Amino acid sequence: MTIKKEEVVCLGIVLKTQSYKESDALVTVYFKDYGKMTLIARGVKKLKSKNAAACQSLTLSEFTFIPRNGLSTLIKASSVDFYRYLKEDIELEAYASYFMEFVLRNEEENQPDLDVFNHLKEALDALNHGYPPQLVYLLYNAYILKRCGVALQVDGCVRCLRQNRIAGLSLEDGGFVCLDCLSLRDKQLDKETLKAFRYINKICFKQIDQLKISQESIDQLIEIMDYYVDEMTGILFKTKKMIKSLEKL
């Protein structure tokens, strides 16, 4: 990232806020133009702070600051979208926290990527607009795999590349398996679920309205995608425990 000496104004999503000294806070933000950065928000814990609301975790805000390697000092901030609907629903907040945890743990400081910002914002917007959270979760998990360089093979058999007679999924090889290549180690699925699996791994959030998937297929796909993410990315998500506990209620 090119470091500038003058003030900049940039849109960003607050990933985490933690206490720093008596009245200050460290605010980790993923910026649209600057990537992941941590700002010192001085006096933000004071009752009269004008920046407090905009610096809360899970908030889309506009920040004024001077970009630096390491810690940058916040000048001012104003909230653009507080995602109040997500913060008032423990289940939705858990899914949103999962998306933010991925960005927080996977992305390097000062390495901007507009695709990362857009996918995070679109996932949060989809939750906030009332789309089924499990569907949004599936789409974001597909993005996680792509971002980690382990996108799944859904255009043909992962073993022989044939595009017809697809019968299941290989949990070891990461993708479709045709009837001829299907083994006892693979997971055989019905046509509806296989079709849904392909869509999940091919479309973007802007096409979410095209997804018409039964709850039975969604439940199967969540189990499968969770397995792929756990085994193929090496990331142990703390927020996943909360999601799993809520699913059992």
PDB file of C-alpha atoms in Angstrom:
ATOM      1  CA  MET A   1       0.000   0.000   0.000  1.00  0.00           C
ATOM      2  CA  THR A   2       1.242   3.525  -0.796  1.00  0.00           C
ATOM      3  CA  ILE A   3       1.412   5.483   2.452  1.00  0.00           C
ATOM      4  CA  LYS A   4       0.160   9.063   2.269  1.00  0.00           C
ATOM      5  CA  LYS A   5       0.939  11.913   4.635  1.00  0.00           C
ATOM      6  CA  GLU A   6      -2.308  13.789   4.123  1.00  0.00           C
ATOM      7  CA  GLU A   7      -5.720  12.981   5.532  1.00  0.00           C
ATOM      8  CA  VAL A   8      -7.893  10.561   3.592  1.00  0.00           C
ATOM      9  CA  VAL A   9     -11.586   9.751   3.815  1.00  0.00           C
ATOM     10  CA  CYS A  10     -12.517   6.120   3.212  1.00  0.00           C
ATOM     11  CA  LEU A  11     -15.384   3.708   3.729  1.00  0.00           C
ATOM     12  CA  GLY A  12     -14.640   0.740   5.967  1.00  0.00           C
ATOM     13  CA  ILE A  13     -16.231  -2.092   7.948  1.00  0.00           C
ATOM     14  CA  VAL A  14     -15.264  -2.332  11.616  1.00  0.00           C
ATOM     15  CA  LEU A  15     -14.047  -5.872  12.298  1.00  0.00           C
ATOM     16  CA  LYS A  16     -13.020  -5.504  15.933  1.00  0.00           C
ATOM     17  CA  THR A  17     -12.760  -2.890  18.668  1.00  0.00           C
ATOM     18  CA  GLN A  18     -10.677  -3.386  21.788  1.00  0.00           C
ATOM     19  CA  SER A  19      -9.846  -1.185  24.764  1.00  0.00           C
ATOM     20  CA  TYR A  20      -6.552   0.724  24.689  1.00  0.00           C
ATOM     21  CA  LYS A  21      -5.525   2.809  27.698  1.00  0.00           C
ATOM     22  CA  GLU A  22      -8.212   4.467  29.796  1.00  0.00           C
ATOM     23  CA  SER A  23     -10.437   6.158  27.235  1.00  0.00           C
ATOM     24  CA  ASP A  24      -8.968   5.051  23.892  1.00  0.00           C
ATOM     25  CA  ALA A  25      -9.616   2.040  21.671  1.00  0.00           C
ATOM     26  CA  LEU A  26      -7.912   0.130  18.890  1.00  0.00           C
ATOM     27  CA  VAL A  27     -10.303  -0.190  15.970  1.00  0.00           C
ATOM     28  CA  THR A  28      -9.513  -2.771  13.281  1.00  0.00           C
ATOM     29  CA  VAL A  29     -11.186  -1.887  10.009  1.00  0.00           C
ATOM     30  CA  TYR A  30     -11.259  -3.363   6.528  1.00  0.00           C
ATOM     31  CA  PHE A  31     -11.197  -0.347   4.226  1.00  0.00           C
ATOM     32  CA  LYS A  32     -12.475  -0.257   0.682  1.00  0.00           C
ATOM     33  CA  ASP A  33      -9.249   1.367  -0.570  1.00  0.00           C
ATOM     34  CA  TYR A  34      -6.645   0.499   2.072  1.00  0.00           C
ATOM     35  CA  GLY A  35      -7.439  -3.025   3.209  1.00  0.00           C
ATOM     36  CA  LYS A  36      -7.135  -4.089   6.834  1.00  0.00           C
ATOM     37  CA  MET A  37      -5.771  -1.426   9.161  1.00  0.00           C
ATOM     38  CA  THR A  38      -5.877  -0.685  12.866  1.00  0.00           C
ATOM     39  CA  LEU A  39      -6.636   2.836  14.054  1.00  0.00           C
ATOM     40  CA  ILE A  40      -6.117   4.437  17.451  1.00  0.00           C
ATOM     41  CA  ALA A  41      -9.415   6.058  18.364  1.00  0.00           C
ATOM     42  CA  ARG A  42      -8.505   8.515  21.108  1.00  0.00           C
ATOM     43  CA  GLY A  43     -11.189   9.384  23.653  1.00  0.00           C
ATOM     44  CA  VAL A  44     -13.705   7.118  21.919  1.00  0.00           C
ATOM     45  CA  LYS A  45     -14.740   5.487  25.222  1.00  0.00           C
ATOM     46  CA  LYS A  46     -15.796   8.819  26.711  1.00  0.00           C
ATOM     47  CA  LEU A  47     -19.531   9.407  26.976  1.00  0.00           C
ATOM     48  CA  LYS A  48     -19.381  12.547  24.837  1.00  0.00           C
ATOM     49  CA  SER A  49     -17.317  10.989  22.041  1.00  0.00           C
ATOM     50  CA  LYS A  50     -18.773  11.733  18.598  1.00  0.00           C
ATOM     51  CA  ASN A  51     -16.865   8.799  17.085  1.00  0.00           C
ATOM     52  CA  ALA A  52     -18.077   6.075  19.453  1.00  0.00           C
ATOM     53  CA  ALA A  53     -21.016   4.758  17.424  1.00  0.00           C
ATOM     54  CA  ALA A  54     -19.049   4.625  14.175  1.00  0.00           C
ATOM     55  CA  CYS A  55     -16.237   2.647  15.815  1.00  0.00           C
ATOM     56  CA  GLN A  56     -18.388  -0.217  17.075  1.00  0.00           C
ATOM     57  CA  SER A  57     -17.752  -3.682  15.669  1.00  0.00           C
ATOM     58  CA  LEU A  58     -20.071  -4.658  12.803  1.00  0.00           C
ATOM     59  CA  THR A  59     -20.562  -1.114  11.527  1.00  0.00           C
ATOM     60  CA  LEU A  60     -20.033   0.350   8.076  1.00  0.00           C
ATOM     61  CA  SER A  61     -18.503   3.789   8.609  1.00  0.00           C
ATOM     62  CA  GLU A  62     -16.708   6.610   6.863  1.00  0.00           C
ATOM     63  CA  PHE A  63     -13.347   7.319   8.448  1.00  0.00           C
ATOM     64  CA  THR A  64     -11.014  10.283   8.221  1.00  0.00           C
ATOM     65  CA  PHE A  65      -7.414   9.379   9.079  1.00  0.00           C
ATOM     66  CA  ILE A  66      -3.791   9.551   7.919  1.00  0.00           C
ATOM     67  CA  PRO A  67      -2.740   6.098   6.597  1.00  0.00           C
ATOM     68  CA  ARG A  68       0.459   4.728   8.125  1.00  0.00           C
ATOM     69  CA  ASN A  69       2.178   1.379   8.393  1.00  0.00           C
ATOM     70  CA  GLY A  70       1.335   0.050  11.851  1.00  0.00           C
ATOM     71  CA  LEU A  71      -1.175   2.074  13.852  1.00  0.00           C
ATOM     72  CA  SER A  72      -2.909   5.067  12.279  1.00  0.00           C
ATOM     73  CA  THR A  73      -4.632   7.795  14.267  1.00  0.00           C
ATOM     74  CA  LEU A  74      -8.353   8.292  13.728  1.00  0.00           C
ATOM     75  CA  ILE A  75      -9.388  11.877  13.133  1.00  0.00           C
ATOM     76  CA  LYS A  76     -13.133  11.426  12.845  1.00  0.00           C
ATOM     77  CA  ALA A  77     -15.698   8.795  11.908  1.00  0.00           C
ATOM     78  CA  SER A  78     -19.380   8.690  11.015  1.00  0.00           C
ATOM     79  CA  SER A  79     -21.559   5.602  10.676  1.00  0.00           C
ATOM     80  CA  VAL A  80     -23.110   4.803   7.285  1.00  0.00           C
ATOM     81  CA  ASP A  81     -24.887   1.568   8.241  1.00  0.00           C
ATOM     82  CA  PHE A  82     -25.089   0.442  11.842  1.00  0.00           C
ATOM     83  CA  TYR A  83     -26.524  -2.980  10.900  1.00  0.00           C
ATOM     84  CA  ARG A  84     -28.921  -2.631  13.790  1.00  0.00           C
ATOM     85  CA  TYR A  85     -31.100  -5.505  12.547  1.00  0.00           C
ATOM     86  CA  LEU A  86     -28.117  -7.869  12.779  1.00  0.00           C
ATOM     87  CA  LYS A  87     -27.078  -6.652  16.218  1.00  0.00           C
ATOM     88  CA  GLU A  88     -30.568  -7.183  17.586  1.00  0.00           C
ATOM     89  CA  ASP A  89     -30.692 -10.853  16.489  1.00  0.00           C
ATOM     90  CA  ILE A  90     -28.171 -13.181  18.122  1.00  0.00           C
ATOM     91  CA  GLU A  91     -28.295 -15.688  15.250  1.00  0.00           C
ATOM     92  CA  LEU A  92     -27.696 -13.082  12.548  1.00  0.00           C
ATOM     93  CA  GLU A  93     -24.935 -11.480  14.595  1.00  0.00           C
ATOM     94  CA  ALA A  94     -23.220 -14.873  14.906  1.00  0.00           C
ATOM     95  CA  TYR A  95     -23.179 -15.336  11.124  1.00  0.00           C
ATOM     96  CA  ALA A  96     -21.977 -11.757  10.602  1.00  0.00           C
ATOM     97  CA  SER A  97     -19.195 -12.300  13.153  1.00  0.00           C
ATOM     98  CA  TYR A  98     -18.117 -15.421  11.254  1.00  0.00           C
ATOM     99  CA  PHE A  99     -17.727 -13.446   8.028  1.00  0.00           C
ATOM    100  CA  MET A 100     -15.736 -10.726   9.803  1.00  0.00           C
ATOM    101  CA  GLU A 101     -13.559 -13.280  11.598  1.00  0.00           C
ATOM    102  CA  PHE A 102     -12.452 -14.697   8.265  1.00  0.00           C
ATOM    103  CA  VAL A 103     -11.323 -11.282   7.027  1.00  0.00           C
ATOM    104  CA  LEU A 104      -9.717 -10.476  10.361  1.00  0.00           C
ATOM    105  CA  ARG A 105      -7.698 -13.689  10.457  1.00  0.00           C
ATOM    106  CA  ASN A 106      -6.985 -14.325   6.792  1.00  0.00           C
ATOM    107  CA  GLU A 107      -6.105 -10.886   5.411  1.00  0.00           C
ATOM    108  CA  GLU A 108      -2.742  -9.170   5.912  1.00  0.00           C
ATOM    109  CA  GLU A 109      -2.424  -5.574   7.111  1.00  0.00           C
ATOM    110  CA  ASN A 110      -2.170  -2.870   4.452  1.00  0.00           C
ATOM    111  CA  GLN A 111      -2.958  -5.229   1.560  1.00  0.00           C
ATOM    112  CA  PRO A 112      -6.111  -3.780  -0.037  1.00  0.00           C
ATOM    113  CA  ASP A 113      -8.374  -5.991  -2.119  1.00  0.00           C
ATOM    114  CA  LEU A 114     -11.676  -4.573  -3.306  1.00  0.00           C
ATOM    115  CA  ASP A 115     -13.047  -8.095  -3.807  1.00  0.00           C
ATOM    116  CA  VAL A 116     -12.621  -8.843  -0.085  1.00  0.00           C
ATOM    117  CA  PHE A 117     -14.403  -5.630   0.905  1.00  0.00           C
ATOM    118  CA  ASN A 118     -17.248  -6.163  -1.557  1.00  0.00           C
ATOM    119  CA  HIS A 119     -17.867  -9.799  -0.541  1.00  0.00           C
ATOM    120  CA  LEU A 120     -17.952  -8.898   3.149  1.00  0.00           C
ATOM    121  CA  LYS A 121     -20.287  -5.958   2.587  1.00  0.00           C
ATOM    122  CA  GLU A 122     -22.573  -7.961   0.285  1.00  0.00           C
ATOM    123  CA  ALA A 123     -22.786 -10.797   2.833  1.00  0.00           C
ATOM    124  CA  LEU A 124     -23.676  -8.386   5.642  1.00  0.00           C
ATOM    125  CA  ASP A 125     -26.178  -6.575   3.412  1.00  0.00           C
ATOM    126  CA  ALA A 126     -27.819  -9.890   2.458  1.00  0.00           C
ATOM    127  CA  LEU A 127     -28.265 -10.799   6.114  1.00  0.00           C
ATOM    128  CA  ASN A 128     -29.532  -7.317   6.917  1.00  0.00           C
ATOM    129  CA  HIS A 129     -32.074  -7.466   4.072  1.00  0.00           C
ATOM    130  CA  GLY A 130     -33.628 -10.649   5.399  1.00  0.00           C
ATOM    131  CA  TYR A 131     -32.186 -13.361   3.163  1.00  0.00           C
ATOM    132  CA  PRO A 132     -31.994 -16.782   4.889  1.00  0.00           C
ATOM    133  CA  PRO A 133     -28.820 -16.683   7.005  1.00  0.00           C
ATOM    134  CA  GLN A 134     -27.894 -20.292   6.199  1.00  0.00           C
ATOM    135  CA  LEU A 135     -28.002 -19.499   2.483  1.00  0.00           C
ATOM    136  CA  VAL A 136     -25.759 -16.459   2.973  1.00  0.00           C
ATOM    137  CA  TYR A 137     -23.450 -18.638   5.077  1.00  0.00           C
ATOM    138  CA  LEU A 138     -23.155 -21.199   2.277  1.00  0.00           C
ATOM    139  CA  LEU A 139     -22.321 -18.543  -0.310  1.00  0.00           C
ATOM    140  CA  TYR A 140     -19.694 -16.959   1.919  1.00  0.00           C
ATOM    141  CA  ASN A 141     -18.109 -20.334   2.655  1.00  0.00           C
ATOM    142  CA  ALA A 142     -17.788 -20.904  -1.085  1.00  0.00           C
ATOM    143  CA  TYR A 143     -16.030 -17.530  -1.271  1.00  0.00           C
ATOM    144  CA  ILE A 144     -13.729 -18.498   1.623  1.00  0.00           C
ATOM    145  CA  LEU A 145     -12.588 -21.574  -0.291  1.00  0.00           C
ATOM    146  CA  LYS A 146     -11.942 -19.539  -3.437  1.00  0.00           C
ATOM    147  CA  ARG A 147     -10.090 -16.862  -1.474  1.00  0.00           C
ATOM    148  CA  CYS A 148      -7.876 -19.530   0.088  1.00  0.00           C
ATOM    149  CA  GLY A 149      -7.067 -20.992  -3.317  1.00  0.00           C
ATOM    150  CA  VAL A 150      -9.021 -24.210  -2.866  1.00  0.00           C
ATOM    151  CA  ALA A 151     -12.139 -23.608  -4.962  1.00  0.00           C
ATOM    152  CA  LEU A 152     -14.228 -26.751  -5.438  1.00  0.00           C
ATOM    153  CA  GLN A 153     -14.625 -28.534  -8.789  1.00  0.00           C
ATOM    154  CA  VAL A 154     -18.266 -28.222  -9.817  1.00  0.00           C
ATOM    155  CA  ASP A 155     -17.970 -28.187 -13.620  1.00  0.00           C
ATOM    156  CA  GLY A 156     -17.321 -31.904 -13.951  1.00  0.00           C
ATOM    157  CA  CYS A 157     -16.005 -34.989 -12.214  1.00  0.00           C
ATOM    158  CA  VAL A 158     -12.939 -34.132 -10.157  1.00  0.00           C
ATOM    159  CA  ARG A 159     -11.353 -37.426 -11.231  1.00  0.00           C
ATOM    160  CA  CYS A 160     -12.172 -37.976 -14.893  1.00  0.00           C
ATOM    161  CA  LEU A 161     -13.590 -34.516 -15.820  1.00  0.00           C
ATOM    162  CA  ARG A 162     -16.749 -35.915 -17.446  1.00  0.00           C
ATOM    163  CA  GLN A 163     -19.677 -33.498 -17.141  1.00  0.00           C
ATOM    164  CA  ASN A 164     -22.587 -35.940 -17.060  1.00  0.00           C
ATOM    165  CA  ARG A 165     -23.762 -38.677 -14.696  1.00  0.00           C
ATOM    166  CA  ILE A 166     -22.598 -36.665 -11.666  1.00  0.00           C
ATOM    167  CA  ALA A 167     -23.627 -38.691  -8.617  1.00  0.00           C
ATOM    168  CA  GLY A 168     -21.886 -37.289  -5.566  1.00  0.00           C
ATOM    169  CA  LEU A 169     -19.009 -35.404  -3.964  1.00  0.00           C
ATOM    170  CA  SER A 170     -15.478 -36.359  -3.080  1.00  0.00           C
ATOM    171  CA  LEU A 171     -14.634 -35.016   0.365  1.00  0.00           C
ATOM    172  CA  GLU A 172     -10.980 -35.863  -0.252  1.00  0.00           C
ATOM    173  CA  ASP A 173     -10.553 -34.374  -3.733  1.00  0.00           C
ATOM    174  CA  GLY A 174     -12.930 -31.430  -3.362  1.00  0.00           C
ATOM    175  CA  GLY A 175     -15.632 -31.634  -5.977  1.00  0.00           C
ATOM    176  CA  PHE A 176     -18.106 -33.550  -8.103  1.00  0.00           C
ATOM    177  CA  VAL A 177     -17.735 -37.260  -8.737  1.00  0.00           C
ATOM    178  CA  CYS A 178     -19.447 -39.096 -11.581  1.00  0.00           C
ATOM    179  CA  LEU A 179     -21.208 -42.430 -11.186  1.00  0.00           C
ATOM    180  CA  ASP A 180     -18.299 -44.348 -12.703  1.00  0.00           C
ATOM    181  CA  CYS A 181     -15.736 -42.791 -10.333  1.00  0.00           C
ATOM    182  CA  LEU A 182     -17.934 -42.904  -7.213  1.00  0.00           C
ATOM    183  CA  SER A 183     -16.352 -44.850  -4.352  1.00  0.00           C
ATOM    184  CA  LEU A 184     -17.431 -45.854  -0.856  1.00  0.00           C
ATOM    185  CA  ARG A 185     -15.474 -42.891   0.553  1.00  0.00           C
ATOM    186  CA  ASP A 186     -17.545 -40.406  -1.459  1.00  0.00           C
ATOM    187  CA  LYS A 187     -20.842 -38.819  -0.497  1.00  0.00           C
ATOM    188  CA  GLN A 188     -23.684 -39.711  -2.859  1.00  0.00           C
ATOM    189  CA  LEU A 189     -26.373 -37.011  -3.182  1.00  0.00           C
ATOM    190  CA  ASP A 190     -29.648 -36.525  -5.021  1.00  0.00           C
ATOM    191  CA  LYS A 191     -29.832 -34.369  -8.157  1.00  0.00           C
ATOM    192  CA  GLU A 192     -31.493 -31.424  -6.380  1.00  0.00           C
ATOM    193  CA  THR A 193     -28.732 -31.173  -3.784  1.00  0.00           C
ATOM    194  CA  LEU A 194     -25.973 -31.585  -6.397  1.00  0.00           C
ATOM    195  CA  LYS A 195     -27.518 -28.841  -8.509  1.00  0.00           C
ATOM    196  CA  ALA A 196     -27.766 -26.577  -5.448  1.00  0.00           C
ATOM    197  CA  PHE A 197     -24.142 -27.326  -4.571  1.00  0.00           C
ATOM    198  CA  ARG A 198     -23.027 -26.196  -8.028  1.00  0.00           C
ATOM    199  CA  TYR A 199     -25.005 -22.966  -7.814  1.00  0.00           C
ATOM    200  CA  ILE A 200     -23.616 -22.195  -4.373  1.00  0.00           C
ATOM    201  CA  ASN A 201     -20.086 -22.462  -5.715  1.00  0.00           C
ATOM    202  CA  LYS A 202     -20.719 -20.578  -8.971  1.00  0.00           C
ATOM    203  CA  ILE A 203     -22.927 -17.560  -8.309  1.00  0.00           C
ATOM    204  CA  CYS A 204     -22.289 -14.310  -6.427  1.00  0.00           C
ATOM    205  CA  PHE A 205     -24.387 -12.548  -3.792  1.00  0.00           C
ATOM    206  CA  LYS A 206     -26.047 -10.353  -6.399  1.00  0.00           C
ATOM    207  CA  GLN A 207     -27.640 -13.529  -7.823  1.00  0.00           C
ATOM    208  CA  ILE A 208     -28.912 -14.853  -4.491  1.00  0.00           C
ATOM    209  CA  ASP A 209     -32.542 -14.437  -5.612  1.00  0.00           C
ATOM    210  CA  GLN A 210     -31.953 -17.250  -8.122  1.00  0.00           C
ATOM    211  CA  LEU A 211     -31.380 -19.782  -5.345  1.00  0.00           C
ATOM    212  CA  LYS A 212     -34.409 -21.920  -4.549  1.00  0.00           C
ATOM    213  CA  ILE A 213     -33.102 -24.666  -2.268  1.00  0.00           C
ATOM    214  CA  SER A 214     -35.056 -26.908   0.072  1.00  0.00           C
ATOM    215  CA  GLN A 215     -34.213 -26.903   3.764  1.00  0.00           C
ATOM    216  CA  GLU A 216     -33.197 -30.546   3.549  1.00  0.00           C
ATOM    217  CA  SER A 217     -30.618 -29.744   0.860  1.00  0.00           C
ATOM    218  CA  ILE A 218     -29.413 -26.687   2.788  1.00  0.00           C
ATOM    219  CA  ASP A 219     -28.802 -28.811   5.884  1.00  0.00           C
ATOM    220  CA  GLN A 220     -26.776 -31.327   3.870  1.00  0.00           C
ATOM    221  CA  LEU A 221     -24.777 -28.620   2.121  1.00  0.00           C
ATOM    222  CA  ILE A 222     -23.905 -26.834   5.359  1.00  0.00           C
ATOM    223  CA  GLU A 223     -22.418 -30.023   6.770  1.00  0.00           C
ATOM    224  CA  ILE A 224     -20.444 -30.579   3.553  1.00  0.00           C
ATOM    225  CA  MET A 225     -19.205 -26.985   3.184  1.00  0.00           C
ATOM    226  CA  ASP A 226     -18.215 -26.847   6.852  1.00  0.00           C
ATOM    227  CA  TYR A 227     -16.108 -29.945   6.286  1.00  0.00           C
ATOM    228  CA  TYR A 228     -14.382 -28.454   3.242  1.00  0.00           C
ATOM    229  CA  VAL A 229     -13.641 -25.161   5.025  1.00  0.00           C
ATOM    230  CA  ASP A 230     -12.285 -26.915   8.122  1.00  0.00           C
ATOM    231  CA  GLU A 231     -10.135 -29.386   6.197  1.00  0.00           C
ATOM    232  CA  MET A 232      -8.954 -27.262   3.278  1.00  0.00           C
ATOM    233  CA  THR A 233      -8.286 -23.833   4.817  1.00  0.00           C
ATOM    234  CA  GLY A 234      -6.780 -24.766   8.179  1.00  0.00           C
ATOM    235  CA  ILE A 235      -8.671 -21.907   9.854  1.00  0.00           C
ATOM    236  CA  LEU A 236     -10.288 -22.753  13.196  1.00  0.00           C
ATOM    237  CA  PHE A 237     -13.159 -20.318  13.492  1.00  0.00           C
ATOM    238  CA  LYS A 238     -14.083 -19.322  17.038  1.00  0.00           C
ATOM    239  CA  THR A 239     -17.460 -18.013  15.861  1.00  0.00           C
ATOM    240  CA  LYS A 240     -18.417 -21.370  14.337  1.00  0.00           C
ATOM    241  CA  LYS A 241     -19.027 -22.782  17.826  1.00  0.00           C
ATOM    242  CA  MET A 242     -21.659 -20.108  18.424  1.00  0.00           C
ATOM    243  CA  ILE A 243     -23.354 -20.855  15.085  1.00  0.00           C
ATOM    244  CA  LYS A 244     -23.451 -24.567  15.837  1.00  0.00           C
ATOM    245  CA  SER A 245     -24.892 -24.027  19.311  1.00  0.00           C
ATOM    246  CA  LEU A 246     -27.634 -21.801  17.917  1.00  0.00           C
ATOM    247  CA  GLU A 247     -28.539 -24.395  15.274  1.00  0.00           C
ATOM    248  CA  LYS A 248     -29.312 -26.885  18.073  1.00  0.00           C
ATOM    249  CA  LEU A 249     -31.821 -24.588  19.785  1.00  0.00           C
TER     250      LEU A 249
END
